[in-house]
Coordinates of C-alpha atoms and ligand atoms in Angstrom, one line a residue:
M1 CA -0.1 0.1 0.3
T2 CA 1.6 3.8 -0.4
Q3 CA 1.1 6.5 0.6
T4 CA -1.0 7.9 -1.7
D5 CA -3.4 5.2 -2.4
T6 CA -6.4 7.8 -1.6
I7 CA -6.9 11.4 -0.5
L8 CA -7.5 12.3 3.0
E9 CA -10.8 14.3 4.3
P10 CA -10.9 17.1 6.1
G11 CA -10.8 15.7 9.5
R12 CA -13.6 16.6 12.1
L13 CA -15.0 17.0 15.4
F14 CA -16.9 14.4 17.4
I15 CA -19.4 15.5 19.5
G16 CA -22.1 13.6 21.3
G17 CA -21.8 10.9 18.1
E18 CA -22.3 12.9 15.5
W19 CA -19.2 15.2 13.2
R20 CA -19.2 18.3 12.8
D21 CA -17.2 21.6 12.3
A22 CA -15.9 23.8 15.3
A23 CA -18.3 26.6 16.9
S24 CA -16.1 29.2 15.1
G25 CA -15.6 27.5 12.0
R26 CA -11.8 27.5 12.3
S27 CA -9.8 24.1 11.1
F28 CA -5.5 23.6 10.7
E29 CA -3.6 21.9 8.7
T30 CA -1.9 18.6 9.4
V31 CA 1.6 17.5 7.5
N32 CA 3.6 14.2 7.1
P33 CA 7.4 14.9 8.5
S34 CA 8.4 12.8 5.5
N35 CA 8.0 15.5 3.6
G36 CA 6.9 18.5 4.8
E37 CA 3.5 18.5 2.6
V38 CA 0.1 19.6 4.0
L39 CA -1.9 15.8 4.7
T40 CA -5.2 17.3 5.5
T41 CA -7.0 19.8 7.9
V42 CA -9.0 19.5 11.0
A43 CA -11.3 21.4 12.5
E44 CA -10.1 23.4 15.5
A45 CA -11.9 23.3 18.5
G46 CA -12.9 26.2 20.7
K47 CA -14.4 26.9 23.9
D48 CA -17.5 26.4 22.6
D49 CA -17.2 22.9 21.3
V50 CA -15.4 21.9 25.0
D51 CA -18.7 22.9 26.3
A52 CA -20.5 21.0 23.8
A53 CA -18.5 18.0 24.2
V54 CA -18.6 17.8 28.5
Q55 CA -22.3 18.5 28.0
A56 CA -22.4 15.2 26.0
A57 CA -20.3 13.5 28.1
R58 CA -21.9 14.3 30.7
S59 CA -25.1 12.9 30.1
A60 CA -24.3 9.8 28.6
F61 CA -22.0 9.0 31.3
P62 CA -25.1 7.8 34.6
A63 CA -26.2 5.3 31.3
W64 CA -23.3 4.6 30.7
A65 CA -22.0 3.8 34.2
E66 CA -25.3 1.6 34.6
T67 CA -24.8 -0.2 31.4
D68 CA -24.5 -4.0 32.1
P69 CA -20.3 -4.2 32.4
R70 CA -20.2 -7.2 30.1
K71 CA -21.9 -5.2 27.8
R72 CA -19.5 -2.9 28.0
A73 CA -16.3 -5.4 27.4
K74 CA -18.2 -6.6 24.3
L75 CA -18.0 -3.0 22.9
L76 CA -14.5 -3.1 24.2
F77 CA -13.4 -6.4 22.7
R78 CA -14.8 -5.4 19.3
I79 CA -13.5 -2.3 19.0
A80 CA -9.9 -3.9 19.4
D81 CA -11.1 -6.1 16.6
E82 CA -11.9 -3.2 14.2
L83 CA -8.3 -1.7 15.2
E84 CA -6.9 -5.0 14.1
A85 CA -8.9 -5.4 11.2
R86 CA -7.9 -2.4 9.6
K87 CA -4.0 -2.2 11.2
D88 CA -2.9 -1.2 7.4
E89 CA -4.7 1.5 7.1
L90 CA -4.4 3.1 10.8
G91 CA -1.1 2.3 9.9
R92 CA -0.9 4.1 7.2
L93 CA -2.1 6.8 8.6
E94 CA 0.0 6.8 11.8
A95 CA 3.3 6.6 8.8
L96 CA 1.8 9.6 7.1
D97 CA 0.8 11.6 10.4
N98 CA 3.6 10.9 12.7
G99 CA 6.6 10.1 10.5
K100 CA 7.0 7.0 12.2
P101 CA 8.3 3.9 9.9
Y102 CA 4.8 2.4 8.7
R103 CA 5.7 -1.4 9.6
Q104 CA 6.4 -0.2 12.9
A105 CA 3.1 2.1 13.1
R106 CA 1.1 -0.3 11.3
N107 CA 3.3 -3.3 14.0
I108 CA 3.7 -2.3 17.0
D109 CA 1.4 0.8 17.5
V110 CA -1.9 -0.1 16.1
V111 CA -1.9 -4.3 17.6
D112 CA -0.7 -2.3 20.6
A113 CA -3.8 -0.1 20.7
A114 CA -5.5 -3.7 20.0
K115 CA -4.6 -4.7 22.8
A116 CA -5.1 -2.0 25.2
F117 CA -8.8 -2.3 24.2
R118 CA -9.0 -6.5 24.3
Y119 CA -6.7 -5.8 28.1
Y120 CA -9.4 -3.5 29.9
A121 CA -12.4 -5.2 27.9
G122 CA -11.2 -8.2 30.3
W123 CA -11.2 -5.7 33.4
A124 CA -14.3 -4.4 32.4
D125 CA -16.6 -7.0 34.9
K126 CA -13.8 -7.9 37.3
I127 CA -13.7 -4.5 39.2
E128 CA -14.8 -5.9 43.0
G129 CA -15.3 -3.5 46.0
D130 CA -14.2 -5.1 49.5
V131 CA -16.2 -6.6 52.4
L132 CA -14.8 -4.9 55.3
P133 CA -14.3 -6.2 58.8
A134 CA -16.9 -3.9 60.7
P135 CA -16.8 -3.3 64.3
G136 CA -20.7 -4.4 66.7
A137 CA -23.5 -4.8 64.1
H138 CA -22.5 -3.2 60.8
L139 CA -21.8 -4.4 57.6
A140 CA -19.1 -2.1 55.6
Y141 CA -18.1 -2.4 51.6
T142 CA -16.8 -0.7 49.3
R143 CA -17.6 -0.3 45.6
R144 CA -15.5 0.8 43.0
E145 CA -17.3 3.6 41.2
P146 CA -16.6 5.6 38.3
V147 CA -14.7 9.0 38.1
G148 CA -17.1 10.6 35.8
V149 CA -16.6 12.7 32.4
C150 CA -12.6 12.0 32.0
G151 CA -10.5 14.8 29.5
A152 CA -7.4 12.7 28.0
I153 CA -5.3 14.9 26.3
I154 CA -2.5 13.1 24.5
P155 CA 1.3 13.9 22.7
W156 CA 2.1 13.6 19.2
N157 CA 5.1 10.5 19.8
Y158 CA 2.3 7.7 19.4
P159 CA -0.8 9.1 19.0
L160 CA -3.2 6.2 18.6
L161 CA -1.6 4.4 21.5
M162 CA -1.8 6.9 24.1
A163 CA -5.5 7.7 22.9
A164 CA -6.5 3.6 23.6
W165 CA -4.4 3.7 26.8
K166 CA -6.1 6.3 28.1
V167 CA -10.0 5.7 26.6
A168 CA -10.0 1.9 27.1
P169 CA -9.4 1.7 30.8
A170 CA -12.0 4.3 31.0
L171 CA -14.6 2.9 29.5
A172 CA -13.8 -0.1 31.0
C173 CA -15.0 1.7 34.4
G174 CA -17.9 3.0 33.1
N175 CA -16.3 7.0 32.2
T176 CA -16.9 9.4 29.3
V177 CA -14.3 10.5 27.5
V178 CA -13.7 13.7 26.1
L179 CA -10.3 13.4 24.3
K180 CA -8.1 15.8 23.0
P181 CA -5.5 14.7 20.8
A182 CA -1.6 16.4 19.8
E183 CA -2.2 19.4 16.8
Q184 CA 0.5 17.6 14.9
T185 CA -1.0 13.8 14.7
P186 CA -5.2 14.6 15.1
L187 CA -5.9 12.1 12.3
T188 CA -6.0 8.3 14.0
A189 CA -7.4 10.0 16.8
L190 CA -10.6 10.4 14.5
E191 CA -10.5 6.7 13.1
L192 CA -10.9 5.6 16.4
G193 CA -13.7 7.9 17.2
R194 CA -15.0 6.3 13.5
I195 CA -14.5 2.8 14.8
I196 CA -16.0 3.4 18.3
A197 CA -18.9 4.9 16.8
E198 CA -19.3 2.1 14.1
V199 CA -19.0 -1.0 17.2
G200 CA -21.9 0.8 18.6
V201 CA -20.1 2.5 21.5
P202 CA -23.8 5.1 22.5
A203 CA -23.3 8.3 21.5
G204 CA -21.5 11.1 24.0
V205 CA -19.4 7.9 25.6
V206 CA -16.4 9.6 23.6
N207 CA -16.2 12.6 22.5
I208 CA -13.1 13.5 20.0
L209 CA -11.8 17.2 19.6
T210 CA -8.8 18.5 17.1
G211 CA -7.4 21.6 18.4
F212 CA -4.6 23.5 19.7
G213 CA -3.5 23.0 23.3
D214 CA -4.9 26.2 24.4
P215 CA -7.5 27.2 24.0
A216 CA -9.2 23.5 23.7
G217 CA -7.0 21.7 26.1
A218 CA -6.6 24.5 28.6
A219 CA -10.8 24.8 28.6
I220 CA -11.0 21.1 29.0
V221 CA -8.5 21.3 31.9
A222 CA -10.4 24.4 33.3
H223 CA -13.9 23.1 32.9
P224 CA -16.1 22.5 35.9
D225 CA -17.9 19.5 34.8
V226 CA -14.8 17.8 33.9
D227 CA -14.3 14.9 37.1
K228 CA -10.5 14.0 35.8
I229 CA -8.0 14.6 33.3
A230 CA -5.2 12.3 32.8
F231 CA -2.7 13.9 30.8
T232 CA 1.0 12.6 28.4
G233 CA 3.4 15.5 27.4
S234 CA 5.7 17.6 28.6
T235 CA 6.4 18.3 32.0
A236 CA 5.9 21.8 31.6
V237 CA 2.7 21.3 30.5
G238 CA 2.4 18.5 33.1
K239 CA 3.1 21.4 35.8
L240 CA 0.5 24.2 34.5
I241 CA -2.0 21.2 33.9
Q242 CA -1.2 20.6 37.9
R243 CA -2.0 24.6 38.5
E244 CA -5.2 25.1 36.6
A245 CA -6.9 21.7 38.1
A246 CA -6.5 22.9 41.2
G247 CA -9.4 25.7 40.8
T248 CA -11.7 22.7 40.7
L249 CA -9.2 20.1 42.3
K250 CA -10.5 17.3 39.6
R251 CA -7.8 14.3 39.8
I252 CA -5.2 14.6 37.7
S253 CA -2.5 12.1 36.6
L254 CA 0.4 13.1 34.7
E255 CA 3.3 11.1 32.0
L256 CA 5.6 13.6 31.4
G257 CA 9.0 14.0 30.3
G258 CA 11.8 12.0 31.0
K259 CA 16.3 11.8 31.0
S260 CA 16.5 7.4 30.9
P261 CA 19.9 6.5 31.8
N262 CA 21.1 3.1 30.3
I263 CA 23.9 2.3 32.5
V264 CA 26.2 -0.4 31.1
F265 CA 28.7 -2.4 33.2
A266 CA 32.2 -3.8 32.5
D267 CA 31.1 -7.0 32.8
A268 CA 27.7 -6.6 30.3
D269 CA 27.4 -8.9 27.1
M270 CA 28.7 -6.0 25.2
E271 CA 26.6 -6.9 21.6
A272 CA 23.5 -6.8 23.3
A273 CA 24.4 -3.7 25.3
V274 CA 26.0 -1.9 22.3
K275 CA 22.7 -2.5 20.2
G276 CA 20.4 -1.9 23.3
A277 CA 22.0 1.8 24.0
A278 CA 21.2 2.4 20.3
T279 CA 17.8 0.7 20.4
G280 CA 17.4 2.7 23.5
I281 CA 17.9 6.4 21.9
L282 CA 16.9 5.8 18.5
Y283 CA 13.3 3.9 19.1
N284 CA 10.7 6.3 16.9
T285 CA 13.5 8.4 16.3
G286 CA 14.7 9.5 20.1
Q287 CA 10.5 11.0 20.4
A288 CA 9.6 8.3 23.7
C289 CA 9.4 10.0 27.0
T290 CA 11.2 6.2 27.6
A291 CA 14.2 7.3 25.6
G292 CA 17.7 5.6 26.8
S293 CA 18.9 9.8 26.5
R294 CA 22.4 9.1 29.1
L295 CA 24.5 6.8 28.3
L296 CA 26.9 5.7 31.5
L297 CA 29.3 3.7 30.7
E298 CA 31.7 1.8 32.8
A299 CA 35.2 3.9 32.6
S300 CA 36.9 0.7 31.7
I301 CA 35.0 -0.6 28.5
H302 CA 34.2 3.1 26.8
D303 CA 37.0 3.0 24.5
E304 CA 35.3 -0.4 22.7
F305 CA 32.1 0.7 23.2
M306 CA 32.2 3.4 22.4
E307 CA 33.7 2.4 18.6
K308 CA 31.0 -0.7 18.3
L309 CA 28.1 1.7 18.9
K310 CA 29.4 4.8 16.5
A311 CA 29.4 1.9 13.9
R312 CA 26.3 0.4 14.9
V313 CA 24.6 3.8 14.9
E314 CA 25.8 5.1 11.5
R315 CA 24.0 2.3 9.9
M316 CA 20.8 3.7 10.8
T317 CA 20.5 6.1 7.9
P318 CA 17.1 7.9 8.4
G319 CA 14.5 7.5 5.5
D320 CA 10.8 7.9 4.7
A321 CA 8.1 6.7 6.5
F322 CA 6.8 4.0 3.3
D323 CA 10.6 3.1 2.3
D324 CA 10.7 -0.4 3.8
K325 CA 14.4 -0.2 4.8
T326 CA 13.8 2.8 7.0
R327 CA 13.4 1.7 10.7
L328 CA 14.2 5.8 11.5
G329 CA 11.9 8.1 10.7
P330 CA 12.1 12.2 10.7
L331 CA 11.2 14.1 13.9
V332 CA 7.2 15.2 14.0
S333 CA 7.4 18.9 12.7
Q334 CA 9.5 21.6 11.6
E335 CA 9.4 22.9 15.6
Q336 CA 10.8 20.1 16.7
L337 CA 13.2 19.5 14.6
D338 CA 14.2 23.2 15.1
Q339 CA 14.4 22.2 19.2
V340 CA 16.4 19.1 18.7
M341 CA 18.9 21.4 16.6
G342 CA 19.1 23.8 19.5
Y343 CA 20.2 21.3 21.5
V344 CA 22.8 19.4 18.8
E345 CA 24.5 23.3 18.9
K346 CA 24.4 23.6 22.8
G347 CA 26.3 20.7 23.2
K348 CA 29.2 21.8 21.1
A349 CA 29.0 25.3 22.4
E350 CA 29.2 23.7 26.2
G351 CA 32.2 21.4 25.0
A352 CA 31.1 18.2 24.5
E353 CA 32.3 15.4 21.9
L354 CA 30.3 15.5 18.6
V355 CA 31.5 11.6 18.2
T356 CA 29.1 11.1 15.0
G357 CA 25.4 12.8 13.5
G358 CA 24.3 16.2 14.0
D359 CA 23.4 17.5 10.8
R360 CA 20.3 17.0 8.8
A361 CA 19.7 14.0 6.7
N362 CA 19.4 14.2 3.2
V363 CA 15.6 12.6 2.3
N364 CA 13.2 13.2 -0.1
G365 CA 15.3 16.5 -1.6
G366 CA 16.1 18.0 2.2
K367 CA 11.6 18.7 2.4
G368 CA 11.2 16.0 5.7
F369 CA 12.5 16.3 9.2
F370 CA 15.3 14.2 9.3
L371 CA 18.0 14.7 11.6
S372 CA 21.4 11.8 10.9
P373 CA 21.3 10.0 14.4
T374 CA 24.0 11.9 16.7
I375 CA 26.3 10.4 20.2
F376 CA 27.9 13.5 21.7
D377 CA 30.8 11.7 24.3
R378 CA 32.8 13.2 27.4
V379 CA 29.0 15.0 28.9
T380 CA 29.6 16.4 31.6
P381 CA 26.5 16.5 33.9
E382 CA 25.9 20.6 33.9
M383 CA 25.2 20.5 30.1
T384 CA 22.1 21.2 29.4
I385 CA 22.4 18.0 27.0
A386 CA 22.9 16.0 30.2
R387 CA 20.4 17.7 32.2
E388 CA 17.5 18.4 29.7
E389 CA 15.2 16.2 27.5
I390 CA 15.6 16.3 23.8
F391 CA 12.9 13.9 22.2
G392 CA 14.9 13.8 19.3
P393 CA 17.9 10.9 18.5
V394 CA 20.4 12.7 20.5
L395 CA 22.5 10.3 23.3
A396 CA 24.6 11.7 25.7
V397 CA 27.3 9.7 26.5
S398 CA 29.3 9.6 30.5
T399 CA 31.3 7.4 32.1
F400 CA 31.0 6.4 35.9
E401 CA 33.4 4.2 38.7
D402 CA 31.8 1.5 40.4
M403 CA 27.7 1.0 41.6
D404 CA 27.6 3.8 43.9
D405 CA 28.8 6.3 41.4
A406 CA 26.6 4.8 38.6
V407 CA 23.3 4.9 40.6
A408 CA 24.6 8.4 42.0
Q409 CA 24.7 9.8 38.2
G410 CA 22.0 8.0 37.1
N411 CA 19.6 9.2 39.6
A412 CA 20.7 13.0 39.2
T413 CA 18.0 14.5 37.0
E414 CA 14.5 15.9 37.8
Y415 CA 13.1 13.5 36.0
G416 CA 12.3 10.0 36.8
L417 CA 10.9 7.5 34.2
A418 CA 12.6 4.9 32.7
A419 CA 16.6 3.4 33.6
A420 CA 18.3 0.2 32.5
V421 CA 21.1 -1.8 33.9
W422 CA 23.1 -3.9 31.2
T423 CA 25.4 -6.8 33.8
R424 CA 25.9 -10.3 33.9
D425 CA 26.4 -10.2 37.4
V426 CA 22.1 -11.2 38.8
A427 CA 23.0 -9.9 42.4
K428 CA 24.6 -6.4 40.8
A429 CA 21.9 -6.0 38.5
H430 CA 19.0 -6.0 41.1
L431 CA 20.9 -3.6 43.5
A432 CA 20.8 -1.7 41.1
A433 CA 17.6 -1.4 39.8
H434 CA 16.5 -1.1 43.5
R435 CA 18.6 1.9 43.9
L436 CA 17.4 3.7 41.0
H437 CA 14.9 5.9 41.5
A438 CA 12.6 5.6 38.0
G439 CA 8.7 4.0 37.4
T440 CA 10.0 0.7 34.9
V441 CA 13.9 -0.4 35.0
W442 CA 14.6 -2.8 32.5
I443 CA 17.7 -5.2 32.8
N444 CA 19.5 -6.1 29.9
T445 CA 17.2 -4.4 27.6
Y446 CA 15.8 -1.4 26.5
H447 CA 11.8 -0.1 26.1
V448 CA 10.0 -3.2 26.3
M449 CA 6.4 -2.5 27.8
D450 CA 3.4 -4.4 28.0
T451 CA -0.6 -3.7 28.7
G452 CA -0.3 -5.8 31.9
A453 CA 2.6 -3.7 33.0
P454 CA 2.4 -0.8 35.3
F455 CA 3.7 2.6 33.5
G456 CA 4.7 5.7 34.8
G457 CA 7.2 7.8 36.7
Y458 CA 9.1 9.0 39.7
K459 CA 9.7 12.3 40.6
Q460 CA 8.6 15.2 37.9
S461 CA 8.1 12.4 35.1
G462 CA 4.7 12.2 36.6
Y463 CA 2.6 10.6 38.8
G464 CA -0.5 8.1 38.3
R465 CA 0.5 4.4 36.8
E466 CA -1.0 3.6 33.8
L467 CA -1.8 0.2 32.1
G468 CA -2.2 -3.3 34.1
K469 CA -4.9 -3.2 36.7
N470 CA -3.4 0.0 38.5
A471 CA -4.7 2.3 35.9
I472 CA -7.9 1.0 37.4
D473 CA -6.9 3.5 40.5
L474 CA -6.8 5.9 38.2
Y475 CA -10.0 5.1 36.4
T476 CA -12.9 5.0 39.7
Q477 CA -13.4 5.9 42.9
V478 CA -13.7 3.9 45.9
K479 CA -17.5 4.3 48.5
T480 CA -17.5 3.0 51.4
V481 CA -21.1 1.8 52.9
W482 CA -22.1 1.2 56.3
V483 CA -25.2 -1.0 57.3
N484 CA -27.0 -0.9 60.4
L485 CA -27.8 -4.6 61.7
G486 CA -28.7 -3.9 65.0
Ligands
LIG501 P1 3.0 19.0 25.3 O1 2.9 20.4 24.8 O2 3.4 18.7 26.5 O3 1.7 18.6 24.3 C1 1.0 17.8 25.0 C2 -0.7 18.1 24.8 O4 -1.3 18.8 26.3 C3 -1.1 18.4 23.1 O5 -2.3 17.6 22.9 C4 -0.8 19.3 23.6 O6 -1.8 20.1 22.9 C5 -1.7 19.8 24.8 N1 -1.3 21.2 25.9 C6 -0.1 22.2 25.7 N2 -0.7 22.8 26.0 C7 -1.8 22.8 26.7 C8 -2.1 23.2 28.0 N3 -2.3 24.7 28.0 N4 -3.6 22.7 28.3 C9 -3.9 21.7 28.3 N5 -3.4 21.0 26.9 C10 -2.0 21.7 27.0 O7 3.5 18.2 24.4 P2 4.4 18.3 22.9 O8 4.2 19.9 22.3 O9 3.5 17.9 22.6 O10 6.1 18.5 23.1 C11 6.9 19.0 23.4 C12 7.7 18.7 24.5 O11 7.2 17.6 25.7 C13 8.7 17.5 23.8 O12 9.4 18.2 23.1 C14 8.9 16.4 24.7 O13 9.9 17.0 25.8 C15 8.1 16.2 26.0 N6 6.8 15.5 25.1 C16 7.4 14.0 26.3 C17 6.0 13.5 25.9 C18 5.8 11.9 26.9 O14 5.4 11.2 26.6 N7 6.6 12.3 27.8 C19 5.4 13.0 24.7 C20 5.8 14.3 24.0 C21 6.4 15.1 23.8 P3 -0.9 20.2 21.2 O15 -1.0 19.3 20.7 O16 -2.2 21.8 20.7 O17 0.3 21.5 21.7
LIG502 MG1 1.4 15.6 11.2

């Protein structure tokens, strides 16, 4: 299938089961990062559209919350089946809109989104309360009730998957949703809306607003009738949301940025660790909140490791999302490319040693947002590229002396999303895993995730755990009921 098989229709807002233009009539363009060309336009939601979507979600809530959980499960299973059945088309849309390689979009993003719906479909009829030990002639028990209307605000790096991580558990628990995809990547969320309508999810249970963080995202956060916000994105916007949510004390969960250490001890399987270091930083063109962006090498293996890593990374040439050979796509936008190039310049200016990359890659006549994979060596802790999330294929390398030094350097960040440790020593591996301040620690691997395994941050990487049974806590609230038996 090629990218030109169909012309993309303009996207509209999905509110109360209907497709509409924005109340203002405004729309904006979404661009193909592989060649910089406009794909189509989508409606630009404003405050009035947010009000309408929240009202639709509020009206739909009581009936949806009381729907037999097995019926909710059945609908979620059908969404999962439809996602899988349409994985060619959804993968194509994701590759067009985000720039990630088509095969990856189709075989990983779409398939994992389907898994999330299937997993939470399984939970829908297993959300139980407890009977509690109660004093005297009393019965006390708990119920897990849905939170209400949930605002889901998601980023552009895994557009469909992030929508699935939020919509699936929210619906399983009986909530209704207002979803705002990122402005750069609105298309697969709209397709998800189409599937949701087709399988028979009642109108208003899921509403989808394409638009900008300000005003649409901000209006969802401020809305008094939204009960919870689930946000994935930058730490800066996460802080803003936490402040704004205080006005109505709505519940929030935040999946934010990272600066994850990838720690290689001298006794590691070097070939595996080299591969893991490359994948850790280059997967999704480094646009992953869990990117292994700080490579910490035990000093004694530094030279040999860097030689192998440089050779491996230099083989990863960026390419068009629809080229079968492509493993490394473009950055999502000109803005993101400029931002990442800014970090490359800072790395050079602050004295890090540029080992490879750092320049724009010439793909599609220079029209796409491509950057060659970039490695900086001899990075010191005070350098900007050691501290700030770059969100691109830019690796910062430094060395350590022993376990204490590795853990201290690994933890020397305001973030705490993920970390990895490479060693053949089981005790060393677990000791490091216990001492690292991160929501996910990988041992002798990188970027492995599963719908059943909780995911989220320590420190300024946010709080709340998505995936696994932990997400049920995010989308339910506990009610205790006391009965007088006297
Ligand atoms: P972002 O600005 O945090 O955006 C994430 C989502 O929040 C988008 O849907 C965005 O809308 C929305 N938003 C923006 N301002 C808002 C506001 N005031 N109120 C409510 N919602 C708001 O992240 P980004 O622009 O996509 O990327 C910027 C940086 O964030 C990246 O360079 C990277 O460092 C980080 N990032 C982290 C993750 C992660 O998973 N941890 C993912 C993506 C990006 P718009 O799209 O309209 O701005
Ligand atoms: Mg786009």
